[in-house]
Amino acid sequence: TFETGGGVWRLRWNKSSGFEDRLLTACMRADFQILNFSKEKSDFKLLCRYEEHGAPDVTKLAYGCDWGYKDPCLVGSCSFYDKQL
């Protein structure tokens, strides 16, 4: 298990060769996170977090995310209230 700090709306495993242990998460009010899964330890580790969606006067809600098709390190994300990609 891993405490994301918010409700999880979407999960996407990276299906590219060499990156299958990475899980992209849209954690609603806790931003977007990329987790690394260790099979040996059976646990997750936070690799990075994207917190740039939202404006000071707009509630942020990490809603949609997916991995890039041709680039295994490219991530697309969208938030609900501020309507940003």
N, CA, C and O atoms as CSV, one atom per row, in Angstrom:
chain,resi,resn,atom,element,x,y,z
A,1,THR,N,N,0.832,-1.196,0.000
A,1,THR,CA,C,0.000,0.000,0.000
A,1,THR,C,C,0.871,1.251,0.000
A,1,THR,O,O,2.053,1.207,0.339
A,2,PHE,N,N,0.255,2.368,-0.389
A,2,PHE,CA,C,0.959,3.654,-0.427
A,2,PHE,C,C,-0.052,4.764,-0.142
A,2,PHE,O,O,-1.123,4.792,-0.748
A,3,GLU,N,N,0.267,5.655,0.750
A,3,GLU,CA,C,-0.608,6.769,1.093
A,3,GLU,C,C,-0.366,7.914,0.104
A,3,GLU,O,O,0.692,8.545,0.128
A,4,THR,N,N,-1.343,8.179,-0.760
A,4,THR,CA,C,-1.186,9.227,-1.780
A,4,THR,C,C,-1.526,10.612,-1.248
A,4,THR,O,O,-1.102,11.613,-1.826
A,5,GLY,N,N,-2.282,10.687,-0.159
A,5,GLY,CA,C,-2.664,11.983,0.378
A,5,GLY,C,C,-3.987,12.495,-0.178
A,5,GLY,O,O,-4.419,13.596,0.165
A,6,GLY,N,N,-4.617,11.724,-1.012
A,6,GLY,CA,C,-5.900,12.119,-1.589
A,6,GLY,C,C,-6.581,10.926,-2.223
A,6,GLY,O,O,-5.980,9.867,-2.400
A,7,GLY,N,N,-7.834,11.113,-2.558
A,7,GLY,CA,C,-8.556,10.055,-3.244
A,7,GLY,C,C,-7.989,9.838,-4.634
A,7,GLY,O,O,-7.648,10.804,-5.317
A,8,VAL,N,N,-7.884,8.614,-5.058
A,8,VAL,CA,C,-7.307,8.303,-6.373
A,8,VAL,C,C,-8.425,8.182,-7.399
A,8,VAL,O,O,-9.340,7.373,-7.243
A,9,TRP,N,N,-8.343,8.986,-8.438
A,9,TRP,CA,C,-9.367,8.975,-9.485
A,9,TRP,C,C,-8.973,8.052,-10.633
A,9,TRP,O,O,-9.820,7.336,-11.167
A,10,ARG,N,N,-7.698,8.060,-11.019
A,10,ARG,CA,C,-7.272,7.276,-12.172
A,10,ARG,C,C,-5.893,6.674,-11.908
A,10,ARG,O,O,-5.032,7.310,-11.300
A,11,LEU,N,N,-5.696,5.436,-12.374
A,11,LEU,CA,C,-4.409,4.733,-12.300
A,11,LEU,C,C,-4.035,4.265,-13.696
A,11,LEU,O,O,-4.881,3.756,-14.432
A,12,ARG,N,N,-2.766,4.437,-14.066
A,12,ARG,CA,C,-2.282,3.975,-15.368
A,12,ARG,C,C,-0.882,3.381,-15.208
A,12,ARG,O,O,0.067,4.084,-14.859
A,13,TRP,N,N,-0.767,2.075,-15.468
A,13,TRP,CA,C,0.555,1.447,-15.494
A,13,TRP,C,C,1.251,1.832,-16.788
A,13,TRP,O,O,0.603,1.967,-17.825
A,14,ASN,N,N,2.560,2.008,-16.737
A,14,ASN,CA,C,3.348,2.259,-17.940
A,14,ASN,C,C,3.581,0.916,-18.612
A,14,ASN,O,O,4.118,-0.002,-17.993
A,15,LYS,N,N,3.185,0.792,-19.863
A,15,LYS,CA,C,3.292,-0.485,-20.578
A,15,LYS,C,C,4.528,-0.576,-21.459
A,15,LYS,O,O,4.718,-1.571,-22.157
A,16,SER,N,N,5.378,0.460,-21.434
A,16,SER,CA,C,6.595,0.457,-22.254
A,16,SER,C,C,7.661,-0.426,-21.637
A,16,SER,O,O,7.791,-0.495,-20.415
A,17,SER,N,N,8.420,-1.097,-22.479
A,17,SER,CA,C,9.480,-1.987,-22.027
A,17,SER,C,C,10.480,-1.230,-21.153
A,17,SER,O,O,10.984,-0.175,-21.538
A,18,GLY,N,N,10.754,-1.778,-19.983
A,18,GLY,CA,C,11.698,-1.170,-19.054
A,18,GLY,C,C,11.062,-0.193,-18.077
A,18,GLY,O,O,11.723,0.279,-17.152
A,19,PHE,N,N,9.793,0.112,-18.271
A,19,PHE,CA,C,9.100,1.069,-17.399
A,19,PHE,C,C,7.841,0.463,-16.767
A,19,PHE,O,O,7.021,1.194,-16.211
A,20,GLU,N,N,7.681,-0.847,-16.847
A,20,GLU,CA,C,6.464,-1.506,-16.383
A,20,GLU,C,C,6.228,-1.382,-14.886
A,20,GLU,O,O,5.129,-1.666,-14.408
A,21,ASP,N,N,7.247,-0.961,-14.137
A,21,ASP,CA,C,7.104,-0.825,-12.684
A,21,ASP,C,C,6.615,0.563,-12.270
A,21,ASP,O,O,6.558,0.862,-11.077
A,22,ARG,N,N,6.259,1.421,-13.243
A,22,ARG,CA,C,5.825,2.790,-12.940
A,22,ARG,C,C,4.313,2.922,-13.068
A,22,ARG,O,O,3.707,2.496,-14.051
A,23,LEU,N,N,3.729,3.525,-12.044
A,23,LEU,CA,C,2.287,3.718,-11.980
A,23,LEU,C,C,1.989,5.219,-11.898
A,23,LEU,O,O,2.443,5.903,-10.981
A,24,LEU,N,N,1.231,5.710,-12.855
A,24,LEU,CA,C,0.811,7.108,-12.896
A,24,LEU,C,C,-0.540,7.218,-12.206
A,24,LEU,O,O,-1.451,6.441,-12.491
A,25,THR,N,N,-0.671,8.179,-11.300
A,25,THR,CA,C,-1.902,8.324,-10.531
A,25,THR,C,C,-2.440,9.750,-10.608
A,25,THR,O,O,-1.676,10.714,-10.554
A,26,ALA,N,N,-3.747,9.876,-10.734
A,26,ALA,CA,C,-4.435,11.160,-10.592
A,26,ALA,C,C,-5.105,11.115,-9.230
A,26,ALA,O,O,-6.101,10.418,-9.039
A,27,CYS,N,N,-4.552,11.861,-8.287
A,27,CYS,CA,C,-4.969,11.757,-6.877
A,27,CYS,C,C,-5.879,12.895,-6.433
A,27,CYS,O,O,-5.783,13.361,-5.298
A,28,MET,N,N,-6.741,13.334,-7.303
A,28,MET,CA,C,-7.734,14.367,-7.039
A,28,MET,C,C,-7.106,15.592,-6.352
A,28,MET,O,O,-6.438,16.367,-7.037
A,29,ARG,N,N,-7.276,15.803,-5.079
A,29,ARG,CA,C,-6.748,16.998,-4.413
A,29,ARG,C,C,-5.281,16.854,-3.991
A,29,ARG,O,O,-4.715,17.774,-3.401
A,30,ALA,N,N,-4.672,15.717,-4.287
A,30,ALA,CA,C,-3.261,15.484,-3.943
A,30,ALA,C,C,-2.388,15.403,-5.196
A,30,ALA,O,O,-1.331,14.773,-5.177
A,31,ASP,N,N,-2.828,16.040,-6.286
A,31,ASP,CA,C,-2.027,16.188,-7.502
A,31,ASP,C,C,-1.828,14.875,-8.260
A,31,ASP,O,O,-2.472,13.865,-7.977
A,32,PHE,N,N,-0.922,14.925,-9.224
A,32,PHE,CA,C,-0.553,13.762,-10.026
A,32,PHE,C,C,0.753,13.207,-9.480
A,32,PHE,O,O,1.659,13.968,-9.141
A,33,GLN,N,N,0.853,11.898,-9.392
A,33,GLN,CA,C,2.043,11.262,-8.838
A,33,GLN,C,C,2.471,10.098,-9.713
A,33,GLN,O,O,1.640,9.406,-10.302
A,34,ILE,N,N,3.783,9.892,-9.791
A,34,ILE,CA,C,4.326,8.692,-10.428
A,34,ILE,C,C,4.975,7.870,-9.328
A,34,ILE,O,O,5.852,8.338,-8.601
A,35,LEU,N,N,4.517,6.629,-9.232
A,35,LEU,CA,C,5.026,5.719,-8.211
A,35,LEU,C,C,5.829,4.613,-8.874
A,35,LEU,O,O,5.540,4.212,-10.002
A,36,ASN,N,N,6.828,4.128,-8.174
A,36,ASN,CA,C,7.621,2.998,-8.635
A,36,ASN,C,C,7.270,1.799,-7.754
A,36,ASN,O,O,7.293,1.897,-6.527
A,37,PHE,N,N,6.947,0.675,-8.380
A,37,PHE,CA,C,6.605,-0.524,-7.632
A,37,PHE,C,C,7.790,-1.465,-7.586
A,37,PHE,O,O,8.366,-1.802,-8.620
A,38,SER,N,N,8.155,-1.889,-6.380
A,38,SER,CA,C,9.231,-2.851,-6.184
A,38,SER,C,C,8.635,-4.234,-5.952
A,38,SER,O,O,7.957,-4.462,-4.951
A,39,LYS,N,N,8.887,-5.151,-6.875
A,39,LYS,CA,C,8.387,-6.517,-6.712
A,39,LYS,C,C,9.056,-7.213,-5.528
A,39,LYS,O,O,8.424,-7.994,-4.816
A,40,GLU,N,N,10.346,-6.921,-5.324
A,40,GLU,CA,C,11.082,-7.555,-4.241
A,40,GLU,C,C,10.526,-7.150,-2.878
A,40,GLU,O,O,10.424,-7.984,-1.978
A,41,LYS,N,N,10.168,-5.880,-2.721
A,41,LYS,CA,C,9.672,-5.375,-1.434
A,41,LYS,C,C,8.148,-5.318,-1.381
A,41,LYS,O,O,7.570,-5.082,-0.320
A,42,SER,N,N,7.502,-5.533,-2.517
A,42,SER,CA,C,6.043,-5.440,-2.623
A,42,SER,C,C,5.515,-4.115,-2.085
A,42,SER,O,O,4.535,-4.076,-1.341
A,43,ASP,N,N,6.191,-3.018,-2.477
A,43,ASP,CA,C,5.705,-1.710,-2.053
A,43,ASP,C,C,5.967,-0.652,-3.121
A,43,ASP,O,O,6.658,-0.902,-4.109
A,44,PHE,N,N,5.403,0.527,-2.902
A,44,PHE,CA,C,5.524,1.651,-3.825
A,44,PHE,C,C,6.415,2.735,-3.230
A,44,PHE,O,O,6.487,2.912,-2.014
A,45,LYS,N,N,7.091,3.454,-4.123
A,45,LYS,CA,C,7.913,4.598,-3.731
A,45,LYS,C,C,7.532,5.758,-4.652
A,45,LYS,O,O,7.375,5.568,-5.858
A,46,LEU,N,N,7.384,6.950,-4.090
A,46,LEU,CA,C,7.064,8.134,-4.879
A,46,LEU,C,C,8.284,8.558,-5.694
A,46,LEU,O,O,9.348,8.819,-5.134
A,47,LEU,N,N,8.127,8.626,-7.024
A,47,LEU,CA,C,9.208,9.095,-7.895
A,47,LEU,C,C,9.098,10.597,-8.133
A,47,LEU,O,O,10.102,11.307,-8.074
A,48,CYS,N,N,7.893,11.086,-8.402
A,48,CYS,CA,C,7.703,12.519,-8.621
A,48,CYS,C,C,6.232,12.881,-8.488
A,48,CYS,O,O,5.351,12.021,-8.494
A,49,ARG,N,N,5.996,14.176,-8.369
A,49,ARG,CA,C,4.643,14.713,-8.215
A,49,ARG,C,C,4.526,15.966,-9.073
A,49,ARG,O,O,5.439,16.791,-9.112
A,50,TYR,N,N,3.395,16.099,-9.760
A,50,TYR,CA,C,3.120,17.286,-10.568
A,50,TYR,C,C,2.020,18.078,-9.875
A,50,TYR,O,O,0.901,17.593,-9.710
A,51,GLU,N,N,2.352,19.312,-9.468
A,51,GLU,CA,C,1.453,20.142,-8.665
A,51,GLU,C,C,1.050,21.429,-9.360
A,51,GLU,O,O,0.474,22.309,-8.720
A,52,GLU,N,N,1.333,21.570,-10.645
A,52,GLU,CA,C,1.183,22.851,-11.327
A,52,GLU,C,C,-0.210,23.166,-11.841
A,52,GLU,O,O,-0.448,24.290,-12.282
A,53,HIS,N,N,-1.129,22.234,-11.803
A,53,HIS,CA,C,-2.505,22.535,-12.217
A,53,HIS,C,C,-3.152,23.430,-11.174
A,53,HIS,O,O,-2.862,23.325,-9.982
A,54,GLY,N,N,-4.025,24.304,-11.630
A,54,GLY,CA,C,-4.800,25.127,-10.704
A,54,GLY,C,C,-4.289,26.550,-10.630
A,54,GLY,O,O,-3.128,26.834,-10.928
A,55,ALA,N,N,-5.162,27.418,-10.235
A,55,ALA,CA,C,-4.860,28.829,-10.016
A,55,ALA,C,C,-5.222,29.130,-8.565
A,55,ALA,O,O,-5.968,28.373,-7.945
A,56,PRO,N,N,-4.704,30.222,-8.020
A,56,PRO,CA,C,-4.970,30.520,-6.605
A,56,PRO,C,C,-6.459,30.562,-6.245
A,56,PRO,O,O,-6.832,30.188,-5.134
A,57,ASP,N,N,-7.299,31.005,-7.155
A,57,ASP,CA,C,-8.722,31.140,-6.841
A,57,ASP,C,C,-9.574,29.988,-7.399
A,57,ASP,O,O,-10.802,30.067,-7.388
A,58,VAL,N,N,-8.925,28.922,-7.886
A,58,VAL,CA,C,-9.653,27.790,-8.475
A,58,VAL,C,C,-9.290,26.516,-7.716
A,58,VAL,O,O,-8.116,26.237,-7.475
A,59,THR,N,N,-10.301,25.758,-7.349
A,59,THR,CA,C,-10.067,24.466,-6.701
A,59,THR,C,C,-9.438,23.519,-7.714
A,59,THR,O,O,-9.917,23.413,-8.842
A,60,LYS,N,N,-8.373,22.833,-7.324
A,60,LYS,CA,C,-7.749,21.880,-8.244
A,60,LYS,C,C,-8.279,20.482,-7.972
A,60,LYS,O,O,-8.580,20.115,-6.836
A,61,LEU,N,N,-8.382,19.715,-9.049
A,61,LEU,CA,C,-8.834,18.336,-8.946
A,61,LEU,C,C,-8.139,17.537,-10.047
A,61,LEU,O,O,-8.528,17.603,-11.213
A,62,ALA,N,N,-7.103,16.780,-9.663
A,62,ALA,CA,C,-6.373,15.929,-10.608
A,62,ALA,C,C,-7.321,14.848,-11.096
A,62,ALA,O,O,-7.794,14.027,-10.311
A,63,TYR,N,N,-7.597,14.851,-12.395
A,63,TYR,CA,C,-8.715,14.076,-12.915
A,63,TYR,C,C,-8.293,13.012,-13.927
A,63,TYR,O,O,-8.618,11.837,-13.755
A,64,GLY,N,N,-7.585,13.403,-14.962
A,64,GLY,CA,C,-7.212,12.468,-16.017
A,64,GLY,C,C,-5.709,12.443,-16.233
A,64,GLY,O,O,-5.035,13.459,-16.063
A,65,CYS,N,N,-5.183,11.280,-16.610
A,65,CYS,CA,C,-3.749,11.168,-16.889
A,65,CYS,C,C,-3.499,9.917,-17.720
A,65,CYS,O,O,-4.249,8.943,-17.658
A,66,ASP,N,N,-2.425,9.971,-18.497
A,66,ASP,CA,C,-2.012,8.792,-19.251
A,66,ASP,C,C,-0.573,8.981,-19.708
A,66,ASP,O,O,-0.061,10.099,-19.756
A,67,TRP,N,N,0.059,7.879,-20.038
A,67,TRP,CA,C,1.429,7.883,-20.544
A,67,TRP,C,C,1.428,8.221,-22.028
A,67,TRP,O,O,0.458,7.949,-22.735
A,68,GLY,N,N,2.535,8.824,-22.499
A,68,GLY,CA,C,2.687,9.112,-23.917
A,68,GLY,C,C,2.766,7.833,-24.727
A,68,GLY,O,O,3.215,6.798,-24.233
A,69,TYR,N,N,2.329,7.910,-25.964
A,69,TYR,CA,C,2.293,6.732,-26.823
A,69,TYR,C,C,3.684,6.317,-27.301
A,69,TYR,O,O,4.028,5.136,-27.249
A,70,LYS,N,N,4.483,7.275,-27.763
A,70,LYS,CA,C,5.805,6.952,-28.315
A,70,LYS,C,C,6.943,7.193,-27.342
A,70,LYS,O,O,8.022,6.624,-27.505
A,71,ASP,N,N,6.724,8.028,-26.330
A,71,ASP,CA,C,7.759,8.356,-25.352
A,71,ASP,C,C,7.314,7.846,-23.986
A,71,ASP,O,O,6.355,8.375,-23.423
A,72,PRO,N,N,7.994,6.820,-23.430
A,72,PRO,CA,C,7.550,6.231,-22.169
A,72,PRO,C,C,7.690,7.151,-20.962
A,72,PRO,O,O,7.181,6.839,-19.885
A,73,CYS,N,N,8.372,8.276,-21.129
A,73,CYS,CA,C,8.533,9.228,-20.028
A,73,CYS,C,C,7.613,10.439,-20.166
A,73,CYS,O,O,7.604,11.301,-19.288
A,74,LEU,N,N,6.847,10.522,-21.240
A,74,LEU,CA,C,5.930,11.634,-21.458
A,74,LEU,C,C,4.592,11.328,-20.787
A,74,LEU,O,O,4.056,10.227,-20.915
A,75,VAL,N,N,4.063,12.323,-20.068
A,75,VAL,CA,C,2.806,12.163,-19.359
A,75,VAL,C,C,1.864,13.280,-19.769
A,75,VAL,O,O,2.272,14.435,-19.889
A,76,GLY,N,N,0.608,12.935,-19.983
A,76,GLY,CA,C,-0.436,13.926,-20.201
A,76,GLY,C,C,-1.342,13.940,-18.979
A,76,GLY,O,O,-1.656,12.892,-18.416
A,77,SER,N,N,-1.759,15.135,-18.574
A,77,SER,CA,C,-2.644,15.236,-17.412
A,77,SER,C,C,-3.658,16.345,-17.647
A,77,SER,O,O,-3.407,17.289,-18.395
A,78,CYS,N,N,-4.800,16.213,-16.997
A,78,CYS,CA,C,-5.803,17.272,-17.054
A,78,CYS,C,C,-6.463,17.402,-15.692
A,78,CYS,O,O,-6.608,16.432,-14.948
A,79,SER,N,N,-6.856,18.630,-15.390
A,79,SER,CA,C,-7.545,18.882,-14.139
A,79,SER,C,C,-8.987,19.275,-14.448
A,79,SER,O,O,-9.297,19.703,-15.560
A,80,PHE,N,N,-9.850,19.130,-13.474
A,80,PHE,CA,C,-11.274,19.280,-13.712
A,80,PHE,C,C,-11.737,20.736,-13.694
A,80,PHE,O,O,-12.289,21.211,-14.687
A,81,TYR,N,N,-11.528,21.446,-12.605
A,81,TYR,CA,C,-12.127,22.769,-12.453
A,81,TYR,C,C,-11.459,23.861,-13.283
A,81,TYR,O,O,-12.141,24.749,-13.793
A,82,ASP,N,N,-10.127,23.808,-13.428
A,82,ASP,CA,C,-9.448,24.862,-14.195
A,82,ASP,C,C,-9.334,24.530,-15.679
A,82,ASP,O,O,-8.850,25.351,-16.459
A,83,LYS,N,N,-9.771,23.349,-16.076
A,83,LYS,CA,C,-9.839,22.920,-17.473
A,83,LYS,C,C,-8.500,23.055,-18.198
A,83,LYS,O,O,-8.444,23.581,-19.309
A,84,GLN,N,N,-7.429,22.584,-17.572
A,84,GLN,CA,C,-6.089,22.650,-18.169
A,84,GLN,C,C,-5.606,21.269,-18.540
A,84,GLN,O,O,-5.960,20.277,-17.902
A,85,LEU,N,N,-4.783,21.214,-19.594
A,85,LEU,CA,C,-4.057,20.004,-19.964
A,85,LEU,C,C,-2.597,20.193,-19.635
A,85,LEU,O,O,-1.791,19.292,-19.865
